[in-house]
Short mmCIF file of N, CA, C and O in Angstrom, two decimals:
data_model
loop_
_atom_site.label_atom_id
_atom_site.label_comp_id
_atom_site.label_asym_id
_atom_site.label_seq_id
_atom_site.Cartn_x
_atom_site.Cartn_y
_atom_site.Cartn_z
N UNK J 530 -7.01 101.68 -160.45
CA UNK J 530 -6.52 100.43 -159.93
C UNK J 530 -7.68 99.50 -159.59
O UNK J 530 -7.52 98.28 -159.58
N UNK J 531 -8.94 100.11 -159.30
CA UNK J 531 -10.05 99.16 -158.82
C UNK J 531 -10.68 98.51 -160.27
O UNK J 531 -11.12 97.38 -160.46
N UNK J 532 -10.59 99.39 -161.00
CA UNK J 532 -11.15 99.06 -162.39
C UNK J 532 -10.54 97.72 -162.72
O UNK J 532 -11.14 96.65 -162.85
N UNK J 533 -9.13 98.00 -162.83
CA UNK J 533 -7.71 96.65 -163.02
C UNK J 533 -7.95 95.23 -162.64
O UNK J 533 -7.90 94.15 -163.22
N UNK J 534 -8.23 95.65 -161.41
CA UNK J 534 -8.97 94.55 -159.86
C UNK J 534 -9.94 93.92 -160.23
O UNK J 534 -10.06 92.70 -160.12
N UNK J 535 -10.92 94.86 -160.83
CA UNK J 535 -12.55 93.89 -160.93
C UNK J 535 -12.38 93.51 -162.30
O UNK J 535 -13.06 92.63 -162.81
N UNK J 536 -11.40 94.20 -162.97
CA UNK J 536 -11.62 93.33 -164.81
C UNK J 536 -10.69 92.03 -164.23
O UNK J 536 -11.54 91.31 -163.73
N UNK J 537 -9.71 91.53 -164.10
CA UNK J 537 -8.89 90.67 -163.47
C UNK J 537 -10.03 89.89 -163.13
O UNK J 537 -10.69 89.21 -163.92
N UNK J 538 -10.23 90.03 -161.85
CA UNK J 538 -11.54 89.29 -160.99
C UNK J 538 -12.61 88.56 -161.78
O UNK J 538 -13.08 87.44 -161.60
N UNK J 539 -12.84 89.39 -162.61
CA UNK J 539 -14.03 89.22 -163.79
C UNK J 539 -13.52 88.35 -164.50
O UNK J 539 -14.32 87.41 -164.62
N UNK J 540 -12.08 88.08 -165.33
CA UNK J 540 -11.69 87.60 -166.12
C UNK J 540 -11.84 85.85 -165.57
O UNK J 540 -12.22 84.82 -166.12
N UNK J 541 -11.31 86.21 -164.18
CA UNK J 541 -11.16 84.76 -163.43
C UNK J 541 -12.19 84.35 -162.85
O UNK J 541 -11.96 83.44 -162.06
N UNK J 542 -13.21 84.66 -162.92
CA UNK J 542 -14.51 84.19 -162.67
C UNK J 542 -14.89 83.25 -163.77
O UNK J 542 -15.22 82.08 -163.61
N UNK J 543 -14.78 84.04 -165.18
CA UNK J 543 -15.26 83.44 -166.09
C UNK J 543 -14.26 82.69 -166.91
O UNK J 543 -14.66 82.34 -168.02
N UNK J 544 -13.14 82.39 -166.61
CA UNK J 544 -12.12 81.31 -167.15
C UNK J 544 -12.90 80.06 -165.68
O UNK J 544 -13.47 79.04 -166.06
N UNK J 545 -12.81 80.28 -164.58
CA UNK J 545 -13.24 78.94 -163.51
C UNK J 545 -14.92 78.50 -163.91
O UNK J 545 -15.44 77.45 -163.55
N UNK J 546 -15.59 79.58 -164.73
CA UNK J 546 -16.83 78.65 -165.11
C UNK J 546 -16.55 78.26 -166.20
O UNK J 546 -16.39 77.05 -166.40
N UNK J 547 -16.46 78.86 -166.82
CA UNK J 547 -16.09 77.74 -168.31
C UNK J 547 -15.41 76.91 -168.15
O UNK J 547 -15.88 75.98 -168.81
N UNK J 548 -14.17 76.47 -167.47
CA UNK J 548 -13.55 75.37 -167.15
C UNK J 548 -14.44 74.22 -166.78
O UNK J 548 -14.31 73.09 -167.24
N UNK J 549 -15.54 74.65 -165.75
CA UNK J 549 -16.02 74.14 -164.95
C UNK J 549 -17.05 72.74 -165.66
O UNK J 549 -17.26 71.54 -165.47
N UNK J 550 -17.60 74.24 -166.88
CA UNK J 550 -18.81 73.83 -167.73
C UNK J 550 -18.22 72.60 -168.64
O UNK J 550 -18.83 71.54 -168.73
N UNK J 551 -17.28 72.77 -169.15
CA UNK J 551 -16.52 71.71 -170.19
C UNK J 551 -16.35 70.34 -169.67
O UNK J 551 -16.30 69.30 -170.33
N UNK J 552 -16.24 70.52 -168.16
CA UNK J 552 -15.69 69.16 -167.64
C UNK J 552 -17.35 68.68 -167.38
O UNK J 552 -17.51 67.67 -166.70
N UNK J 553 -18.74 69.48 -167.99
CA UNK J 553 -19.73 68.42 -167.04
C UNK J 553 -20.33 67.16 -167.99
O UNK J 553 -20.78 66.07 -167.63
N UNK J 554 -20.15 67.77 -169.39
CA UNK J 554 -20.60 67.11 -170.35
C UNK J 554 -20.47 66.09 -170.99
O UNK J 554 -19.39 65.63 -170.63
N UNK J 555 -20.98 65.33 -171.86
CA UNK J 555 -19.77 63.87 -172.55
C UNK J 555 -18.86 64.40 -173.75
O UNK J 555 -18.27 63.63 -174.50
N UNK J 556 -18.79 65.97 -173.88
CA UNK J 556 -17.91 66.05 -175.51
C UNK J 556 -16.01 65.85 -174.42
O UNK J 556 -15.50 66.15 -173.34
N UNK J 557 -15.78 65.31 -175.41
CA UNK J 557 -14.13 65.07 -175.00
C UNK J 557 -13.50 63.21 -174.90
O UNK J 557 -14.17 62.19 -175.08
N UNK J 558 -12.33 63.32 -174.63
CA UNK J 558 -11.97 61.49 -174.28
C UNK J 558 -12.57 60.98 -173.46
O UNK J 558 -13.29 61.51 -172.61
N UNK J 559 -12.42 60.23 -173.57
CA UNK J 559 -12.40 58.85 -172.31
C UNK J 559 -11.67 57.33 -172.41
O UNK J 559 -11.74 56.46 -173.28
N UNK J 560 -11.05 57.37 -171.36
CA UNK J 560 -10.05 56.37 -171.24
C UNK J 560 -8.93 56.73 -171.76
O UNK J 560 -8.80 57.85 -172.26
N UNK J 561 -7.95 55.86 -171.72
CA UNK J 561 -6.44 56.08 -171.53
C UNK J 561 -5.75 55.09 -173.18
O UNK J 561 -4.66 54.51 -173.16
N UNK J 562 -6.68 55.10 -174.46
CA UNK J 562 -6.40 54.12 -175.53
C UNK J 562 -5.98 55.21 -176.54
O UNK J 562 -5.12 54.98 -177.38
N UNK J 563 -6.58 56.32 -176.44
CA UNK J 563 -6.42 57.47 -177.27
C UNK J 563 -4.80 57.53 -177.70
O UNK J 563 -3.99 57.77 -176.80
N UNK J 564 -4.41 57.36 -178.82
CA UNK J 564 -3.51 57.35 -179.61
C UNK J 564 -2.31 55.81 -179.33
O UNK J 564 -1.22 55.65 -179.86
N UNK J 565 -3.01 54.88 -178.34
CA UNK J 565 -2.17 54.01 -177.68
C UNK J 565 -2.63 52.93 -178.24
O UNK J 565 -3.85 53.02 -178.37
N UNK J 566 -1.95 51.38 -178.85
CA UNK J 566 -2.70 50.50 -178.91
C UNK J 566 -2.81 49.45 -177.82
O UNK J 566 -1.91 49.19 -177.02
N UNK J 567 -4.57 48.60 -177.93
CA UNK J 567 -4.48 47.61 -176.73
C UNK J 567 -5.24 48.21 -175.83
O UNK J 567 -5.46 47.57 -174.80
N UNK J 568 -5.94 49.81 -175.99
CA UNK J 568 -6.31 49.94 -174.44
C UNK J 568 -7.66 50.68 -175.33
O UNK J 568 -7.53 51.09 -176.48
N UNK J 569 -8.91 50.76 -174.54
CA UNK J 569 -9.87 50.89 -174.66
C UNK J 569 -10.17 52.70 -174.76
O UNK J 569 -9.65 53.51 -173.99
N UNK J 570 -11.18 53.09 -175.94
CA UNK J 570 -11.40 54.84 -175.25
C UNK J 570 -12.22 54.99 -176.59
O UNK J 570 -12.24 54.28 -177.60
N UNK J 571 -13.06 56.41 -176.21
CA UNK J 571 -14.35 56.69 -176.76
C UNK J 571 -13.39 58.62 -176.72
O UNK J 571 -12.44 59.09 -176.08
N UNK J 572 -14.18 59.04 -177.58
CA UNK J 572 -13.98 60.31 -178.57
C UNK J 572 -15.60 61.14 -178.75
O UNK J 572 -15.95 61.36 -179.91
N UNK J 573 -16.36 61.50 -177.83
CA UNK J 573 -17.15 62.12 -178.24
C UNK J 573 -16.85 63.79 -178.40
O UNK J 573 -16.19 64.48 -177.62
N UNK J 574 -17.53 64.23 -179.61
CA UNK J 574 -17.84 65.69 -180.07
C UNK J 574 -19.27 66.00 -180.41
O UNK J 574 -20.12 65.12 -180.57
N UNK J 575 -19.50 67.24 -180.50
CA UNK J 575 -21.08 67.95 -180.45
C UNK J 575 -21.60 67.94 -182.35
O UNK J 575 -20.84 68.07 -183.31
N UNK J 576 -22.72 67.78 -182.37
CA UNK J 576 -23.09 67.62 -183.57
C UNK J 576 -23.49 69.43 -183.89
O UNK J 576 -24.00 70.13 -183.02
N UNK J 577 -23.19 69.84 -185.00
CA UNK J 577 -23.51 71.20 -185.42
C UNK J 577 -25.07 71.52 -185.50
O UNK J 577 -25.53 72.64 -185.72
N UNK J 578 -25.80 70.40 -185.29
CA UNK J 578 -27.48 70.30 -185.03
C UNK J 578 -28.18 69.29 -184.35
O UNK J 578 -27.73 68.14 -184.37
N UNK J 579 -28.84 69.46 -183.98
CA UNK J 579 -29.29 68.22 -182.95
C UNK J 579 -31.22 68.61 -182.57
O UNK J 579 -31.81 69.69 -182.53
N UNK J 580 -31.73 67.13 -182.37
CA UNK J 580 -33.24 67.01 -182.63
C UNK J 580 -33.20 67.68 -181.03
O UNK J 580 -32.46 67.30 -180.13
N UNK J 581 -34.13 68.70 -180.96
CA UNK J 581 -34.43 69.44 -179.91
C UNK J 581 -35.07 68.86 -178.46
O UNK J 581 -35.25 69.47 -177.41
N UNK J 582 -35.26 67.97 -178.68
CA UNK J 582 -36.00 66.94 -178.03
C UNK J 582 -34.97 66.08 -176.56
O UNK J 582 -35.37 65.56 -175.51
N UNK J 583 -33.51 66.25 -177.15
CA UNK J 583 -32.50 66.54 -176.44
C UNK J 583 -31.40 67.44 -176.20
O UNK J 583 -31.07 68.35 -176.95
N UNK J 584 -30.75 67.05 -174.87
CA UNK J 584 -30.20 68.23 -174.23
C UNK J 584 -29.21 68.19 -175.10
O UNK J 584 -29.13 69.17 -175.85
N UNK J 585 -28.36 67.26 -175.23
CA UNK J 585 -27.13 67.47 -176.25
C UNK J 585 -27.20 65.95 -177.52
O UNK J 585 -27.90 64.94 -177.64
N UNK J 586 -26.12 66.53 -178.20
CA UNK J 586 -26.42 65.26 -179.40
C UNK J 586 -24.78 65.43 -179.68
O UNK J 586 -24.00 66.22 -179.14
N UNK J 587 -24.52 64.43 -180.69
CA UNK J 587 -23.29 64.11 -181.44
C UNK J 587 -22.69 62.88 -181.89
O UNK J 587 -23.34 61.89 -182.21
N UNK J 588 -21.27 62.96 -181.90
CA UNK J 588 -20.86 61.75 -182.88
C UNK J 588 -19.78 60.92 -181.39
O UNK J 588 -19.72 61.15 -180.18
N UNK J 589 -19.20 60.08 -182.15
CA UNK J 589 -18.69 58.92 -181.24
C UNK J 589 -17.98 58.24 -182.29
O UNK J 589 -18.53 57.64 -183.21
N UNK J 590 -16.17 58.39 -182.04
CA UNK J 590 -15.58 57.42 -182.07
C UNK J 590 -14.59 57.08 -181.28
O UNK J 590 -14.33 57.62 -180.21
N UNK J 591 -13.84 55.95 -181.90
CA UNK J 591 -13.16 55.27 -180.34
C UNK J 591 -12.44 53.93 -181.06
O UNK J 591 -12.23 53.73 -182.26
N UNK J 592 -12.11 52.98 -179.74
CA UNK J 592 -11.73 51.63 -180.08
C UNK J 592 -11.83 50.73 -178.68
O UNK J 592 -11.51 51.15 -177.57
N UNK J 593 -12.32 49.45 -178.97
CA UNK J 593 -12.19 48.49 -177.66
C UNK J 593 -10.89 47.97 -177.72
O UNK J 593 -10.73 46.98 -176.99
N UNK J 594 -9.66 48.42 -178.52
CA UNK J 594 -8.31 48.21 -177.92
C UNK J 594 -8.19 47.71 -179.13
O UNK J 594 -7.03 47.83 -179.53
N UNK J 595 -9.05 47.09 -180.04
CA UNK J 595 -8.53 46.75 -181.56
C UNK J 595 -9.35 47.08 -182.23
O UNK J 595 -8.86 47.80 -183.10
N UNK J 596 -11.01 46.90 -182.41
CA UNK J 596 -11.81 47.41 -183.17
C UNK J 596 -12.18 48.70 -183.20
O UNK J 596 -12.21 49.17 -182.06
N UNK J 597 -12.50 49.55 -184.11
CA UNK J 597 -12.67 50.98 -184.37
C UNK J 597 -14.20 50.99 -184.35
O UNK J 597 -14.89 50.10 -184.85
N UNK J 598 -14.64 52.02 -183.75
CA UNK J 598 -16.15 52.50 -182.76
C UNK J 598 -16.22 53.44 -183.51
O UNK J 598 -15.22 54.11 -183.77
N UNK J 599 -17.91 53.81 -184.26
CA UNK J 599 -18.52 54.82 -184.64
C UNK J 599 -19.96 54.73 -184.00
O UNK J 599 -20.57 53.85 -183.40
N UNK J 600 -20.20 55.85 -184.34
CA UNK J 600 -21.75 56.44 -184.08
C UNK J 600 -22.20 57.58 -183.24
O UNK J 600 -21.44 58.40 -182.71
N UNK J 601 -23.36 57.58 -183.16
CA UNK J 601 -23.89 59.02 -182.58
C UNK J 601 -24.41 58.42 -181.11
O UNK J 601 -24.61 57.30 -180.66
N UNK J 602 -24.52 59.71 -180.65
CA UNK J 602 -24.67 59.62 -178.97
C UNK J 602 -25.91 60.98 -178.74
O UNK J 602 -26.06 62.06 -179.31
N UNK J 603 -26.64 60.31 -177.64
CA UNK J 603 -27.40 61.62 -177.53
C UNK J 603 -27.72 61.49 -175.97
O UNK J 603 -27.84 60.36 -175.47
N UNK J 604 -27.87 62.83 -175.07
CA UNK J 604 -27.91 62.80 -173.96
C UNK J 604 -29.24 63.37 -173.54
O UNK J 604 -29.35 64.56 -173.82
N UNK J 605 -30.49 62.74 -172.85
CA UNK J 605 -31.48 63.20 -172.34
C UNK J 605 -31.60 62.91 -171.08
O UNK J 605 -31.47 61.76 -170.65
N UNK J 606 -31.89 64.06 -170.25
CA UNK J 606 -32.56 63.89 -168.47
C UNK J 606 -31.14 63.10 -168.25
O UNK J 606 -31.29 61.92 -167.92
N UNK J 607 -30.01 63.48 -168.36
CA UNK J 607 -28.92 62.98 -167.84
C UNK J 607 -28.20 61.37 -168.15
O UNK J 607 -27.29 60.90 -167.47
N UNK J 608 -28.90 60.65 -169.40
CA UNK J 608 -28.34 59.88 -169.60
C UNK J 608 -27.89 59.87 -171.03
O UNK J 608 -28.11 60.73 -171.89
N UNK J 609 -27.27 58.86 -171.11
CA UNK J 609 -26.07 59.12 -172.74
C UNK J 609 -27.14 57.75 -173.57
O UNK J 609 -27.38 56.70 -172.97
N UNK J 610 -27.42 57.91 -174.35
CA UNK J 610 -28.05 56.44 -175.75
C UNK J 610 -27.24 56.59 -176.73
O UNK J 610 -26.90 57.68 -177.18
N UNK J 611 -26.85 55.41 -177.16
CA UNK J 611 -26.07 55.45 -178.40
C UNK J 611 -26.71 54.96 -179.69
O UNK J 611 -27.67 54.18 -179.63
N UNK J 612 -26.17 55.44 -180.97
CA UNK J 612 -27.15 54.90 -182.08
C UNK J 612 -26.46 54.83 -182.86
O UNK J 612 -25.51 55.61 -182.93
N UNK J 613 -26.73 53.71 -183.87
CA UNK J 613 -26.04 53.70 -185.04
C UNK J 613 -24.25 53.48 -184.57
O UNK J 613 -23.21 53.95 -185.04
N UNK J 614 -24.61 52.32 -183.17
CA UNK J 614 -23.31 52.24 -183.00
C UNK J 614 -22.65 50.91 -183.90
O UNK J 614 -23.15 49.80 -184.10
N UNK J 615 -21.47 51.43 -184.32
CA UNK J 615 -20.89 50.03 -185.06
C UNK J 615 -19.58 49.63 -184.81
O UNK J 615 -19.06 50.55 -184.18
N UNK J 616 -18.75 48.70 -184.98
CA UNK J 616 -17.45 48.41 -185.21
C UNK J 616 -17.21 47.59 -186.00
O UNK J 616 -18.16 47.04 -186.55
N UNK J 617 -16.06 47.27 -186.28
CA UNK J 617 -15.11 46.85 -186.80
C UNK J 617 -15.39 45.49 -186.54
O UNK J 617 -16.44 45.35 -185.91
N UNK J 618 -14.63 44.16 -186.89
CA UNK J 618 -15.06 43.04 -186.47
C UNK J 618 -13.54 42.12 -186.82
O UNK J 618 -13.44 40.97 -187.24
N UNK J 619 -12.49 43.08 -186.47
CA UNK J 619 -10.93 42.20 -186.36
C UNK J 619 -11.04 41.10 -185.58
O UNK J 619 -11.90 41.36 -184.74
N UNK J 620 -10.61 40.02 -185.43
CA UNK J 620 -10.17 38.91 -184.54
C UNK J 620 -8.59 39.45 -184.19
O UNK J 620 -7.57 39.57 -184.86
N UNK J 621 -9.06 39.78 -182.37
CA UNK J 621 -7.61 40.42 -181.17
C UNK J 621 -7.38 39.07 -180.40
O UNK J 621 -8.31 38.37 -179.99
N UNK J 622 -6.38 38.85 -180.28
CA UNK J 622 -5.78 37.95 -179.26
C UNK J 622 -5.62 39.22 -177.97
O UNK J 622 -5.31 40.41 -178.11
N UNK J 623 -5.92 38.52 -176.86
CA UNK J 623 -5.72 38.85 -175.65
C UNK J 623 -6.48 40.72 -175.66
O UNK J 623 -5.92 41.54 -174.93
N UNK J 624 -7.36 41.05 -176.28
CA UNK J 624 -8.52 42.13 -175.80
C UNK J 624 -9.38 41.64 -175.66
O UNK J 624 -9.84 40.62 -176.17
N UNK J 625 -9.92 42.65 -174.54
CA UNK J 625 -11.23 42.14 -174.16
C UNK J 625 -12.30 42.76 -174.85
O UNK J 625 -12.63 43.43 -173.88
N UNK J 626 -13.09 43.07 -175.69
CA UNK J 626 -14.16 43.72 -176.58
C UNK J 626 -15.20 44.57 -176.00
O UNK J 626 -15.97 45.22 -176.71
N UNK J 627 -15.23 44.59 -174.35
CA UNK J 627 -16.13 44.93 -173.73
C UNK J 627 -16.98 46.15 -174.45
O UNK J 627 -18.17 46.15 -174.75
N UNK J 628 -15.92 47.24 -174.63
CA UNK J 628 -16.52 48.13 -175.38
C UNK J 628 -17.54 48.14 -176.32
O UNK J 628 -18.54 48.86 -176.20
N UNK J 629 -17.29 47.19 -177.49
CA UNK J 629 -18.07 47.29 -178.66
C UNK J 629 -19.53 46.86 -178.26
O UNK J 629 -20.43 46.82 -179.11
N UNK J 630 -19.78 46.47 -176.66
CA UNK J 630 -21.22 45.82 -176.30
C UNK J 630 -22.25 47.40 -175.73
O UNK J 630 -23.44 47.43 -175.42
N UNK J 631 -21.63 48.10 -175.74
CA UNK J 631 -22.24 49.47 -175.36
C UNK J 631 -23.11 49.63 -175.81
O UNK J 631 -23.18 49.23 -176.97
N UNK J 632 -24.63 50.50 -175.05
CA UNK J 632 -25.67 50.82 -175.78
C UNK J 632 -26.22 52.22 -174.98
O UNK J 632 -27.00 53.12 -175.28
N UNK J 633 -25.49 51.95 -173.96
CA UNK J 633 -25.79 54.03 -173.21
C UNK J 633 -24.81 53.73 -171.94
O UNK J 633 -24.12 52.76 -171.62
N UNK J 634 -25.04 54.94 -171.39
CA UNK J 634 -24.20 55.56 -170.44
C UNK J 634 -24.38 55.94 -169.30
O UNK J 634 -25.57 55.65 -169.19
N UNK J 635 -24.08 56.43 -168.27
CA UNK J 635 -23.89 57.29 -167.19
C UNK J 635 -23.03 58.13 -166.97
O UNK J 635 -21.89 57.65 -166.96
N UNK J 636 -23.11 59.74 -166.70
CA UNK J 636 -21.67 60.55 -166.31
C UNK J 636 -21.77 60.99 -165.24
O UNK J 636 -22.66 61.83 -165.14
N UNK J 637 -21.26 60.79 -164.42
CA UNK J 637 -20.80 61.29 -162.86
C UNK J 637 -19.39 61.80 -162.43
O UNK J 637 -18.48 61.07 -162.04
N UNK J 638 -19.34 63.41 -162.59
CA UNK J 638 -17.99 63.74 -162.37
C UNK J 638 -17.17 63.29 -163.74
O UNK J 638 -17.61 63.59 -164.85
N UNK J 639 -16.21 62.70 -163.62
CA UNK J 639 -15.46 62.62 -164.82
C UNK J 639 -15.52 60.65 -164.97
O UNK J 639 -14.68 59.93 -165.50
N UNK J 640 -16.34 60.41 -164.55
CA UNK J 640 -16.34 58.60 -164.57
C UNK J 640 -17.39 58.45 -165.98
O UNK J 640 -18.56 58.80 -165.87
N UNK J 641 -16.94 57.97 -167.11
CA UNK J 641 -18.35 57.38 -167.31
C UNK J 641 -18.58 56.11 -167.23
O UNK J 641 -17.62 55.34 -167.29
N UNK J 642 -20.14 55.51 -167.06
CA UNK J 642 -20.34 54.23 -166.72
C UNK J 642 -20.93 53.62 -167.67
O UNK J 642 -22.14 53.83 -167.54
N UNK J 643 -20.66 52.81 -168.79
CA UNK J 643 -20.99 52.13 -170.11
C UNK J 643 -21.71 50.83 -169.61
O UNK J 643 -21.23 49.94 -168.90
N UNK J 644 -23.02 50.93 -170.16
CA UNK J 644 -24.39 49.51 -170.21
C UNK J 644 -24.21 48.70 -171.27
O UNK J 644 -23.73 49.18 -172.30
N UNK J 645 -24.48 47.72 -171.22
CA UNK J 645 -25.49 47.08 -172.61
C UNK J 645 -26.52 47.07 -172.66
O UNK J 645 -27.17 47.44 -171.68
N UNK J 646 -27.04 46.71 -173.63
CA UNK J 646 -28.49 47.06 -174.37
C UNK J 646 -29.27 46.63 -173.11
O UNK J 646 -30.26 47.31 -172.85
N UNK J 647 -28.95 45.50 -172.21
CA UNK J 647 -30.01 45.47 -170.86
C UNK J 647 -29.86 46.62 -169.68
O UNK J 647 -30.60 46.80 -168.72
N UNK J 648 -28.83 47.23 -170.00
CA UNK J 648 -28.98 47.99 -169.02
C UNK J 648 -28.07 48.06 -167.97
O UNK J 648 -27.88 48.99 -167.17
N UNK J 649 -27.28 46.49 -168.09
CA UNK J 649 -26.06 46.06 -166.87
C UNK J 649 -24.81 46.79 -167.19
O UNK J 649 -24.47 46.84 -168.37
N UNK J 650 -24.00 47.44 -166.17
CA UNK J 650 -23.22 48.04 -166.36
C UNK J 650 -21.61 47.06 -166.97
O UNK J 650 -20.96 46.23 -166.33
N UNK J 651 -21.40 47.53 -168.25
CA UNK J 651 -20.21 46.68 -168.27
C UNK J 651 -18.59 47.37 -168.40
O UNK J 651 -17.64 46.90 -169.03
N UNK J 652 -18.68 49.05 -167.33
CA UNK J 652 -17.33 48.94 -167.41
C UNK J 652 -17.22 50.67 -167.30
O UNK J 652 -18.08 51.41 -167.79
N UNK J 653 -16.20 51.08 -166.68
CA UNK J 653 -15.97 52.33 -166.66
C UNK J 653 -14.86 52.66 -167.65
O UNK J 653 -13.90 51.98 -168.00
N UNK J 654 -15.44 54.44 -168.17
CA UNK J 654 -14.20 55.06 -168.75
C UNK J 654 -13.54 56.38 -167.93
O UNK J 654 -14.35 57.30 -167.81
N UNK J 655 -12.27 56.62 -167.36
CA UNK J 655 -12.40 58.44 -166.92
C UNK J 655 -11.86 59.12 -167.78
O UNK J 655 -11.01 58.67 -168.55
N UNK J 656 -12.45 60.79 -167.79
CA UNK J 656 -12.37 61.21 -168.74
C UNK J 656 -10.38 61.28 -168.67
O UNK J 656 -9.60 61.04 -167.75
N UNK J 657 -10.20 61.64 -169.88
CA UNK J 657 -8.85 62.19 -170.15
C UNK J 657 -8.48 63.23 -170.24
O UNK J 657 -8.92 63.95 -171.13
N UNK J 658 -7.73 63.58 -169.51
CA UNK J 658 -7.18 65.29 -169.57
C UNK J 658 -6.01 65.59 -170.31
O UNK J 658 -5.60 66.75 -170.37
#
């Protein structure tokens, strides 16, 4: 029965860190646009290789509520840079484009905080569960 106890125990140790670990990173949604139109959200996943030089790497897509978002993302010493970011270039009545001005990031908890190329913050995403 103790055996039962500590494999159990064991099991749930390591389902609450891995949970834990998934939520610290940028792979997954953000924002609330994901499959919706009109509303803003980013799609990052892990690249199958990445320049060693950073902690994590990968791809990026998304939409600022009408235009469609590509490119790669890479995370060093805790911040997100984006590259080879592009979109789409539809003319939206009543969106705001904020998105497509992105050039890196911040993640804190499940907030992320999207810059432009100066650096000024122009806008939060939370992640999506």
């Amino acid at each position: 029965m103790k055996r039962l106890a500590a494999l159990a125990g064991s099991l749930l140790l390591a389902l609450t860190i891995s949970s834990c670990g998934a939520t610290t990173g940028p792979v997954g949604t953000w924002g609330d646009g994901y499959n919706t139109d009109k509303l803003p959200y980013l799609e990052m996943s892990l690249a199958a290789e990445h320049d060693p030089s950073f902690d994590q790497a990968g791809f990026i897509t998304g939409s600022d509520g009408c235009n469609r978002l590509t490119g790669q993302w890479f995370l060093a010493q805790g911040k997100l840079s984006f590259s080879q970011f592009g979109s789409t270039t539809k003319a939206c009545e009543d969106i705001d484009t904020w998105l497509s001005k992105t050039a890196g990031a911040t993640l804190e908890g499940d907030v992320l905080t999207l810059t432009d190329a100066s650096g000024a913050v122009i806008g939060t995403l939370d992640r999506r569960n």
